PDB file of C-alpha atoms in Angstrom:
ATOM      1  CA  UNK A  21     -71.834 -87.909  99.284  1.00  0.00           C
ATOM      2  CA  UNK A  22     -71.595 -85.144  96.679  1.00  0.00           C
ATOM      3  CA  UNK A  23     -74.962 -86.163  95.229  1.00  0.00           C
ATOM      4  CA  UNK A  24     -76.576 -86.163  98.657  1.00  0.00           C
ATOM      5  CA  UNK A  25     -75.348 -82.657  99.389  1.00  0.00           C
ATOM      6  CA  UNK A  26     -76.455 -81.539  95.945  1.00  0.00           C
ATOM      7  CA  UNK A  27     -79.965 -82.816  96.488  1.00  0.00           C
ATOM      8  CA  UNK A  28     -80.287 -80.627  99.558  1.00  0.00           C
ATOM      9  CA  UNK A  29     -79.180 -77.583  97.575  1.00  0.00           C
ATOM     10  CA  UNK A  30     -81.129 -78.381  94.406  1.00  0.00           C
ATOM     11  CA  UNK A  31     -83.756 -75.713  93.557  1.00  0.00           C
ATOM     12  CA  UNK A  32     -87.412 -76.592  93.850  1.00  0.00           C
ATOM     13  CA  UNK A  33     -90.135 -75.638  91.412  1.00  0.00           C
ATOM     14  CA  UNK A  34     -91.785 -72.285  92.084  1.00  0.00           C
ATOM     15  CA  UNK A  35     -93.671 -69.613  90.216  1.00  0.00           C
ATOM     16  CA  UNK A  36     -91.594 -68.781  87.158  1.00  0.00           C
ATOM     17  CA  UNK A  37     -88.970 -71.458  87.934  1.00  0.00           C
ATOM     18  CA  UNK A  38     -88.065 -74.832  86.376  1.00  0.00           C
ATOM     19  CA  UNK A  39     -90.744 -77.495  86.373  1.00  0.00           C
ATOM     20  CA  UNK A  40     -89.636 -80.195  83.899  1.00  0.00           C
ATOM     21  CA  UNK A  41     -86.656 -81.455  81.924  1.00  0.00           C
ATOM     22  CA  UNK A  42     -86.298 -83.121  78.516  1.00  0.00           C
ATOM     23  CA  UNK A  43     -83.354 -85.467  77.821  1.00  0.00           C
ATOM     24  CA  UNK A  44     -82.578 -86.332  74.180  1.00  0.00           C
ATOM     25  CA  UNK A  45     -79.959 -88.554  72.538  1.00  0.00           C
ATOM     26  CA  UNK A  46     -79.898 -87.592  68.811  1.00  0.00           C
ATOM     27  CA  UNK A  47     -77.595 -90.467  67.774  1.00  0.00           C
ATOM     28  CA  UNK A  48     -79.700 -93.213  69.351  1.00  0.00           C
ATOM     29  CA  UNK A  49     -82.974 -91.316  68.793  1.00  0.00           C
ATOM     30  CA  UNK A  50     -84.048 -91.810  72.386  1.00  0.00           C
ATOM     31  CA  UNK A  51     -85.805 -89.383  74.689  1.00  0.00           C
ATOM     32  CA  UNK A  52     -86.795 -89.147  78.336  1.00  0.00           C
ATOM     33  CA  UNK A  53     -88.503 -86.571  80.538  1.00  0.00           C
ATOM     34  CA  UNK A  54     -88.835 -85.927  84.232  1.00  0.00           C
ATOM     35  CA  UNK A  55     -90.988 -83.597  86.307  1.00  0.00           C
ATOM     36  CA  UNK A  56     -89.595 -81.528  89.170  1.00  0.00           C
ATOM     37  CA  UNK A  57     -91.289 -83.798  91.695  1.00  0.00           C
ATOM     38  CA  UNK A  58     -89.265 -86.803  90.431  1.00  0.00           C
ATOM     39  CA  UNK A  59     -86.065 -87.741  92.274  1.00  0.00           C
ATOM     40  CA  UNK A  60     -84.186 -88.155  88.969  1.00  0.00           C
ATOM     41  CA  UNK A  61     -84.888 -84.495  88.184  1.00  0.00           C
ATOM     42  CA  UNK A  62     -82.982 -83.222  91.213  1.00  0.00           C
ATOM     43  CA  UNK A  63     -80.225 -85.810  90.830  1.00  0.00           C
ATOM     44  CA  UNK A  64     -79.637 -84.877  87.198  1.00  0.00           C
ATOM     45  CA  UNK A  65     -79.444 -81.161  87.964  1.00  0.00           C
ATOM     46  CA  UNK A  66     -76.935 -81.823  90.721  1.00  0.00           C
ATOM     47  CA  UNK A  67     -74.713 -84.043  88.580  1.00  0.00           C
ATOM     48  CA  UNK A  68     -74.648 -81.471  85.764  1.00  0.00           C
ATOM     49  CA  UNK A  69     -73.447 -78.765  88.144  1.00  0.00           C
ATOM     50  CA  UNK A  70     -74.273 -75.115  88.670  1.00  0.00           C
ATOM     51  CA  UNK A  71     -74.563 -72.778  85.644  1.00  0.00           C
ATOM     52  CA  UNK A  72     -72.145 -69.942  84.849  1.00  0.00           C
ATOM     53  CA  UNK A  73     -69.139 -71.890  86.118  1.00  0.00           C
ATOM     54  CA  UNK A  74     -66.147 -73.042  84.097  1.00  0.00           C
ATOM     55  CA  UNK A  75     -64.578 -71.446  81.016  1.00  0.00           C
ATOM     56  CA  UNK A  76     -66.056 -69.746  77.967  1.00  0.00           C
ATOM     57  CA  UNK A  77     -63.672 -71.178  75.379  1.00  0.00           C
ATOM     58  CA  UNK A  78     -63.674 -74.860  74.505  1.00  0.00           C
ATOM     59  CA  UNK A  79     -60.653 -76.579  76.057  1.00  0.00           C
ATOM     60  CA  UNK A  80     -58.200 -78.252  73.625  1.00  0.00           C
ATOM     61  CA  UNK A  81     -58.527 -81.485  75.588  1.00  0.00           C
ATOM     62  CA  UNK A  82     -62.190 -81.595  74.559  1.00  0.00           C
ATOM     63  CA  UNK A  83     -61.452 -82.138  70.856  1.00  0.00           C
ATOM     64  CA  UNK A  84     -61.566 -85.904  71.186  1.00  0.00           C
ATOM     65  CA  UNK A  85     -64.787 -85.792  73.214  1.00  0.00           C
ATOM     66  CA  UNK A  86     -66.515 -83.684  70.529  1.00  0.00           C
ATOM     67  CA  UNK A  87     -66.721 -86.805  68.349  1.00  0.00           C
ATOM     68  CA  UNK A  88     -68.409 -88.814  71.094  1.00  0.00           C
ATOM     69  CA  UNK A  89     -72.069 -89.143  71.924  1.00  0.00           C
ATOM     70  CA  UNK A  90     -73.897 -85.885  72.709  1.00  0.00           C
ATOM     71  CA  UNK A  91     -76.846 -85.798  75.109  1.00  0.00           C
ATOM     72  CA  UNK A  92     -79.041 -82.659  75.144  1.00  0.00           C
ATOM     73  CA  UNK A  93     -80.704 -81.782  78.448  1.00  0.00           C
ATOM     74  CA  UNK A  94     -83.251 -78.957  78.179  1.00  0.00           C
ATOM     75  CA  UNK A  95     -84.773 -77.485  81.344  1.00  0.00           C
ATOM     76  CA  UNK A  96     -88.238 -75.974  81.005  1.00  0.00           C
ATOM     77  CA  UNK A  97     -90.039 -73.265  82.965  1.00  0.00           C
ATOM     78  CA  UNK A  98     -93.782 -73.938  83.271  1.00  0.00           C
ATOM     79  CA  UNK A  99     -93.191 -76.843  80.836  1.00  0.00           C
ATOM     80  CA  UNK A 100     -93.126 -74.492  77.812  1.00  0.00           C
ATOM     81  CA  UNK A 101     -90.185 -72.064  78.001  1.00  0.00           C
ATOM     82  CA  UNK A 102     -86.609 -73.411  77.848  1.00  0.00           C
ATOM     83  CA  UNK A 103     -84.325 -71.541  80.228  1.00  0.00           C
ATOM     84  CA  UNK A 104     -81.260 -73.804  80.489  1.00  0.00           C
ATOM     85  CA  UNK A 105     -79.521 -76.194  78.083  1.00  0.00           C
ATOM     86  CA  UNK A 106     -76.835 -78.709  79.080  1.00  0.00           C
ATOM     87  CA  UNK A 107     -74.988 -80.503  76.276  1.00  0.00           C
ATOM     88  CA  UNK A 108     -73.265 -83.552  77.697  1.00  0.00           C
ATOM     89  CA  UNK A 109     -70.382 -85.254  75.874  1.00  0.00           C
ATOM     90  CA  UNK A 110     -69.718 -88.779  77.105  1.00  0.00           C
ATOM     91  CA  UNK A 111     -66.271 -89.476  75.691  1.00  0.00           C
ATOM     92  CA  UNK A 112     -64.701 -92.892  75.276  1.00  0.00           C
ATOM     93  CA  UNK A 113     -62.784 -92.178  78.455  1.00  0.00           C
ATOM     94  CA  UNK A 114     -65.269 -93.327  81.104  1.00  0.00           C
ATOM     95  CA  UNK A 115     -63.579 -91.128  83.698  1.00  0.00           C
ATOM     96  CA  UNK A 116     -64.337 -87.916  81.782  1.00  0.00           C
ATOM     97  CA  UNK A 117     -67.624 -86.244  80.867  1.00  0.00           C
ATOM     98  CA  UNK A 118     -67.603 -82.707  79.465  1.00  0.00           C
ATOM     99  CA  UNK A 119     -70.633 -80.432  79.878  1.00  0.00           C
ATOM    100  CA  UNK A 120     -71.534 -77.169  78.161  1.00  0.00           C
ATOM    101  CA  UNK A 121     -74.173 -75.234  80.126  1.00  0.00           C
ATOM    102  CA  UNK A 122     -76.132 -72.245  78.740  1.00  0.00           C
ATOM    103  CA  UNK A 123     -78.503 -70.764  81.306  1.00  0.00           C
ATOM    104  CA  UNK A 124     -79.813 -67.602  79.599  1.00  0.00           C
ATOM    105  CA  UNK A 125     -81.602 -69.035  76.571  1.00  0.00           C
ATOM    106  CA  UNK A 126     -84.006 -66.117  76.263  1.00  0.00           C
ATOM    107  CA  UNK A 127     -81.045 -63.952  75.160  1.00  0.00           C
ATOM    108  CA  UNK A 128     -78.195 -66.191  74.025  1.00  0.00           C
ATOM    109  CA  UNK A 129     -76.809 -69.731  73.683  1.00  0.00           C
ATOM    110  CA  UNK A 130     -73.507 -68.664  75.233  1.00  0.00           C
ATOM    111  CA  UNK A 131     -72.403 -71.037  77.962  1.00  0.00           C
ATOM    112  CA  UNK A 132     -69.554 -72.410  80.035  1.00  0.00           C
ATOM    113  CA  UNK A 133     -67.513 -75.600  79.655  1.00  0.00           C
ATOM    114  CA  UNK A 134     -66.740 -77.735  82.682  1.00  0.00           C
ATOM    115  CA  UNK A 135     -66.016 -81.325  83.638  1.00  0.00           C
ATOM    116  CA  UNK A 136     -68.504 -83.436  85.522  1.00  0.00           C
ATOM    117  CA  UNK A 137     -67.451 -83.960  89.127  1.00  0.00           C
ATOM    118  CA  UNK A 138     -69.156 -87.387  89.150  1.00  0.00           C
ATOM    119  CA  UNK A 139     -68.817 -88.814  85.615  1.00  0.00           C
ATOM    120  CA  UNK A 140     -69.582 -92.438  86.582  1.00  0.00           C
ATOM    121  CA  UNK A 141     -72.774 -91.488  88.402  1.00  0.00           C
ATOM    122  CA  UNK A 142     -73.865 -89.214  85.549  1.00  0.00           C
ATOM    123  CA  UNK A 143     -73.352 -91.999  83.006  1.00  0.00           C
ATOM    124  CA  UNK A 144     -75.319 -94.411  85.181  1.00  0.00           C
ATOM    125  CA  UNK A 145     -78.237 -91.968  85.456  1.00  0.00           C
ATOM    126  CA  UNK A 146     -78.328 -91.359  81.698  1.00  0.00           C
ATOM    127  CA  UNK A 147     -78.372 -95.111  81.150  1.00  0.00           C
ATOM    128  CA  UNK A 148     -81.212 -95.445  83.661  1.00  0.00           C
ATOM    129  CA  UNK A 149     -83.155 -92.749  81.793  1.00  0.00           C
ATOM    130  CA  UNK A 150     -82.803 -94.811  78.600  1.00  0.00           C
ATOM    131  CA  UNK A 151     -80.781 -92.418  76.430  1.00  0.00           C
ATOM    132  CA  UNK A 152     -77.534 -94.398  76.157  1.00  0.00           C
ATOM    133  CA  UNK A 153     -78.697 -97.041  73.664  1.00  0.00           C
ATOM    134  CA  UNK A 154     -76.858 -98.074  70.518  1.00  0.00           C
ATOM    135  CA  UNK A 155     -76.328 -95.519  67.768  1.00  0.00           C
ATOM    136  CA  UNK A 156     -78.799 -95.795  64.887  1.00  0.00           C
ATOM    137  CA  UNK A 157     -77.981 -95.315  61.232  1.00  0.00           C
ATOM    138  CA  UNK A 158     -80.594 -92.571  60.842  1.00  0.00           C
ATOM    139  CA  UNK A 159     -79.659 -90.572  63.944  1.00  0.00           C
ATOM    140  CA  UNK A 160     -77.747 -87.279  64.011  1.00  0.00           C
ATOM    141  CA  UNK A 161     -74.735 -86.144  65.986  1.00  0.00           C
ATOM    142  CA  UNK A 162     -76.548 -83.159  67.486  1.00  0.00           C
ATOM    143  CA  UNK A 163     -75.766 -79.445  67.299  1.00  0.00           C
ATOM    144  CA  UNK A 164     -72.442 -78.544  68.911  1.00  0.00           C
ATOM    145  CA  UNK A 165     -72.203 -75.440  71.119  1.00  0.00           C
ATOM    146  CA  UNK A 166     -71.315 -72.251  69.295  1.00  0.00           C
ATOM    147  CA  UNK A 167     -68.350 -70.065  70.064  1.00  0.00           C
ATOM    148  CA  UNK A 168     -68.883 -67.304  72.592  1.00  0.00           C
ATOM    149  CA  UNK A 169     -70.597 -64.294  71.026  1.00  0.00           C
ATOM    150  CA  UNK A 170     -71.664 -60.943  72.424  1.00  0.00           C
ATOM    151  CA  UNK A 171     -75.464 -60.845  72.750  1.00  0.00           C
ATOM    152  CA  UNK A 172     -77.250 -57.703  71.518  1.00  0.00           C
ATOM    153  CA  UNK A 173     -77.654 -55.052  74.172  1.00  0.00           C
ATOM    154  CA  UNK A 174     -81.143 -54.389  75.429  1.00  0.00           C
ATOM    155  CA  UNK A 175     -82.397 -50.879  74.535  1.00  0.00           C
ATOM    156  CA  UNK A 176     -82.590 -48.275  77.273  1.00  0.00           C
ATOM    157  CA  UNK A 177     -86.083 -47.085  78.337  1.00  0.00           C
ATOM    158  CA  UNK A 178     -85.351 -43.639  76.844  1.00  0.00           C
ATOM    159  CA  UNK A 179     -84.496 -45.213  73.486  1.00  0.00           C
ATOM    160  CA  UNK A 180     -87.694 -47.249  73.484  1.00  0.00           C
ATOM    161  CA  UNK A 181     -89.777 -44.147  74.247  1.00  0.00           C
ATOM    162  CA  UNK A 182     -88.020 -42.134  71.522  1.00  0.00           C
ATOM    163  CA  UNK A 183     -88.585 -44.896  68.978  1.00  0.00           C
ATOM    164  CA  UNK A 184     -92.271 -45.044  69.904  1.00  0.00           C
ATOM    165  CA  UNK A 185     -92.701 -41.266  69.458  1.00  0.00           C
ATOM    166  CA  UNK A 186     -90.883 -41.337  66.097  1.00  0.00           C
ATOM    167  CA  UNK A 187     -93.085 -44.180  64.874  1.00  0.00           C
ATOM    168  CA  UNK A 188     -96.206 -42.228  65.917  1.00  0.00           C
ATOM    169  CA  UNK A 189     -95.082 -39.111  64.036  1.00  0.00           C
ATOM    170  CA  UNK A 190     -94.291 -41.165  60.945  1.00  0.00           C
ATOM    171  CA  UNK A 191     -97.727 -42.775  61.026  1.00  0.00           C
ATOM    172  CA  UNK A 192     -99.391 -39.342  61.383  1.00  0.00           C
ATOM    173  CA  UNK A 193     -97.427 -37.930  58.414  1.00  0.00           C
ATOM    174  CA  UNK A 194     -98.308 -40.900  56.252  1.00  0.00           C
ATOM    175  CA  UNK A 195    -101.965 -40.568  57.176  1.00  0.00           C
ATOM    176  CA  UNK A 196    -101.993 -36.854  56.188  1.00  0.00           C
ATOM    177  CA  UNK A 197    -100.267 -37.513  52.888  1.00  0.00           C
ATOM    178  CA  UNK A 198    -102.620 -40.354  52.105  1.00  0.00           C
ATOM    179  CA  UNK A 199    -105.617 -38.080  52.769  1.00  0.00           C
ATOM    180  CA  UNK A 200    -104.458 -35.568  50.120  1.00  0.00           C
ATOM    181  CA  UNK A 201    -103.995 -38.317  47.567  1.00  0.00           C
ATOM    182  CA  UNK A 202    -107.509 -39.592  48.210  1.00  0.00           C
ATOM    183  CA  UNK A 203    -108.882 -36.037  47.595  1.00  0.00           C
ATOM    184  CA  UNK A 204    -107.292 -35.690  44.154  1.00  0.00           C
ATOM    185  CA  UNK A 205    -109.625 -38.149  42.351  1.00  0.00           C
ATOM    186  CA  UNK A 206    -112.656 -36.244  43.666  1.00  0.00           C
ATOM    187  CA  UNK A 207    -111.287 -32.911  42.433  1.00  0.00           C
ATOM    188  CA  UNK A 208    -110.576 -34.390  39.001  1.00  0.00           C
ATOM    189  CA  UNK A 209    -114.075 -35.803  38.671  1.00  0.00           C
ATOM    190  CA  UNK A 210    -115.627 -32.466  39.692  1.00  0.00           C
ATOM    191  CA  UNK A 211    -113.611 -30.548  37.087  1.00  0.00           C
ATOM    192  CA  UNK A 212    -114.585 -33.016  34.372  1.00  0.00           C
ATOM    193  CA  UNK A 213    -118.288 -32.670  35.189  1.00  0.00           C
ATOM    194  CA  UNK A 214    -118.005 -28.881  35.064  1.00  0.00           C
ATOM    195  CA  UNK A 215    -116.524 -29.027  31.576  1.00  0.00           C
ATOM    196  CA  UNK A 216    -119.268 -31.363  30.371  1.00  0.00           C
ATOM    197  CA  UNK A 217    -122.139 -29.292  31.781  1.00  0.00           C
ATOM    198  CA  UNK A 218    -120.916 -25.868  30.625  1.00  0.00           C
ATOM    199  CA  UNK A 219    -121.648 -26.286  26.831  1.00  0.00           C
ATOM    200  CA  UNK A 220    -125.083 -27.710  27.570  1.00  0.00           C
ATOM    201  CA  UNK A 221    -125.922 -24.826  29.906  1.00  0.00           C
ATOM    202  CA  UNK A 222    -124.848 -22.129  27.386  1.00  0.00           C
ATOM    203  CA  UNK A 223    -127.143 -23.555  24.648  1.00  0.00           C
ATOM    204  CA  UNK A 224    -130.397 -23.758  26.588  1.00  0.00           C
ATOM    205  CA  UNK A 225    -133.564 -23.180  24.495  1.00  0.00           C
ATOM    206  CA  UNK A 226    -134.416 -19.539  24.080  1.00  0.00           C
ATOM    207  CA  UNK A 227    -137.915 -20.100  25.412  1.00  0.00           C
ATOM    208  CA  UNK A 228    -136.579 -21.360  28.693  1.00  0.00           C
ATOM    209  CA  UNK A 229    -134.189 -18.413  28.948  1.00  0.00           C
ATOM    210  CA  UNK A 230    -136.995 -15.975  28.172  1.00  0.00           C
ATOM    211  CA  UNK A 231    -139.247 -17.628  30.711  1.00  0.00           C
ATOM    212  CA  UNK A 232    -136.603 -17.160  33.381  1.00  0.00           C
ATOM    213  CA  UNK A 233    -136.240 -13.500  32.408  1.00  0.00           C
ATOM    214  CA  UNK A 234    -140.031 -12.843  32.494  1.00  0.00           C
ATOM    215  CA  UNK A 235    -140.244 -14.626  35.812  1.00  0.00           C
ATOM    216  CA  UNK A 236    -137.592 -12.283  37.153  1.00  0.00           C
ATOM    217  CA  UNK A 237    -139.373  -9.141  35.822  1.00  0.00           C
ATOM    218  CA  UNK A 238    -142.803 -10.100  37.132  1.00  0.00           C
ATOM    219  CA  UNK A 239    -142.379  -9.345  40.811  1.00  0.00           C
ATOM    220  CA  UNK A 240    -140.704  -5.969  40.119  1.00  0.00           C
ATOM    221  CA  UNK A 241    -143.665  -4.874  37.916  1.00  0.00           C
ATOM    222  CA  UNK A 242    -146.171  -5.758  40.615  1.00  0.00           C
ATOM    223  CA  UNK A 243    -144.226  -3.680  43.127  1.00  0.00           C
ATOM    224  CA  UNK A 244    -144.420  -0.664  40.811  1.00  0.00           C
ATOM    225  CA  UNK A 245    -148.196  -1.080  40.427  1.00  0.00           C
ATOM    226  CA  UNK A 246    -148.578  -1.116  44.177  1.00  0.00           C
ATOM    227  CA  UNK A 247    -146.508   2.034  44.479  1.00  0.00           C
ATOM    228  CA  UNK A 248    -148.661   3.745  41.869  1.00  0.00           C
ATOM    229  CA  UNK A 249    -151.867   2.852  43.643  1.00  0.00           C
ATOM    230  CA  UNK A 250    -150.556   4.051  46.958  1.00  0.00           C
ATOM    231  CA  UNK A 251    -149.416   7.290  45.365  1.00  0.00           C
ATOM    232  CA  UNK A 252    -152.781   7.876  43.759  1.00  0.00           C
ATOM    233  CA  UNK A 253    -154.652   7.392  46.994  1.00  0.00           C
ATOM    234  CA  UNK A 254    -152.432   9.956  48.587  1.00  0.00           C
ATOM    235  CA  UNK A 255    -153.250  12.558  45.956  1.00  0.00           C
ATOM    236  CA  UNK A 256    -156.976  12.023  46.325  1.00  0.00           C
ATOM    237  CA  UNK A 257    -156.718  12.421  50.031  1.00  0.00           C
ATOM    238  CA  UNK A 258    -154.850  15.690  49.588  1.00  0.00           C
ATOM    239  CA  UNK A 259    -157.708  17.054  47.493  1.00  0.00           C
TER     240      UNK A 259
END
C-alpha cells in the first residue's frame, strides 16, 4: 500500500529534473541502471524515501550496519549531472535498512540518515536489479558518508562585482608596467648606437666637411650677386 501511494507521488522527469538512476554494489562489483520511464525507477525512489528527512548525525545503532553491504544509488539529471545520492546499508538484520540521502550534490555531500519504511521490499528490488550478488575478493566496501560539514557560502552579487572590478584594475596595472619594461630595451639600443656613431661622425674626411661648407656658402653668394646687379640697374636708371 505504501509503495502504491508513493508511486502516485513520485516525481516525473521534466526539464532540468531527474531522468535516470545508477545503482552500484562495490563489494559484488555489480551495476544496474534504470530510466525514468521504467517502473523500477519510480519504485526505487519511493522505497528510498524523500530527501532532507531524518537526522544529520549517524545514529549509534547504525554502527553494526556500517560493516554490512553498501549500495550506492546515484540519481542523474539529463543523464549527466548527479543531483542526489542514496547510500543504502543492508545490515544482517533483514528487518532494518539504513539510508543516507544527500540531495544537494552540486554544493555538498551532506545528507540525512533514516530507516527504510519498507526494508523487505527494498531488499527484494535490489535483488531484482542484480546488485545483491556474492561479495568478490577484489571488490571494495564503498565510501562511507562523511560527517556533517558547513558548505562554503555563496558570494553575494556585490562581492562578485567588486572582485571583477579589482581583477580588471590589476590587469590594467600589469599591462602598463609591462609596456614600460618593453620600452627599456629599445632605449638602451638607441643609446648604444649613438655612442658608436659619434666618433665616426667627428672624424669625417676634411674634403667632405669642406664640401658641405662650400655648398652652404654657394647660395648666399649668388644672392649677393643678384642684389648687386639690381642695385646697379637702379643707379643707371637714376642717371
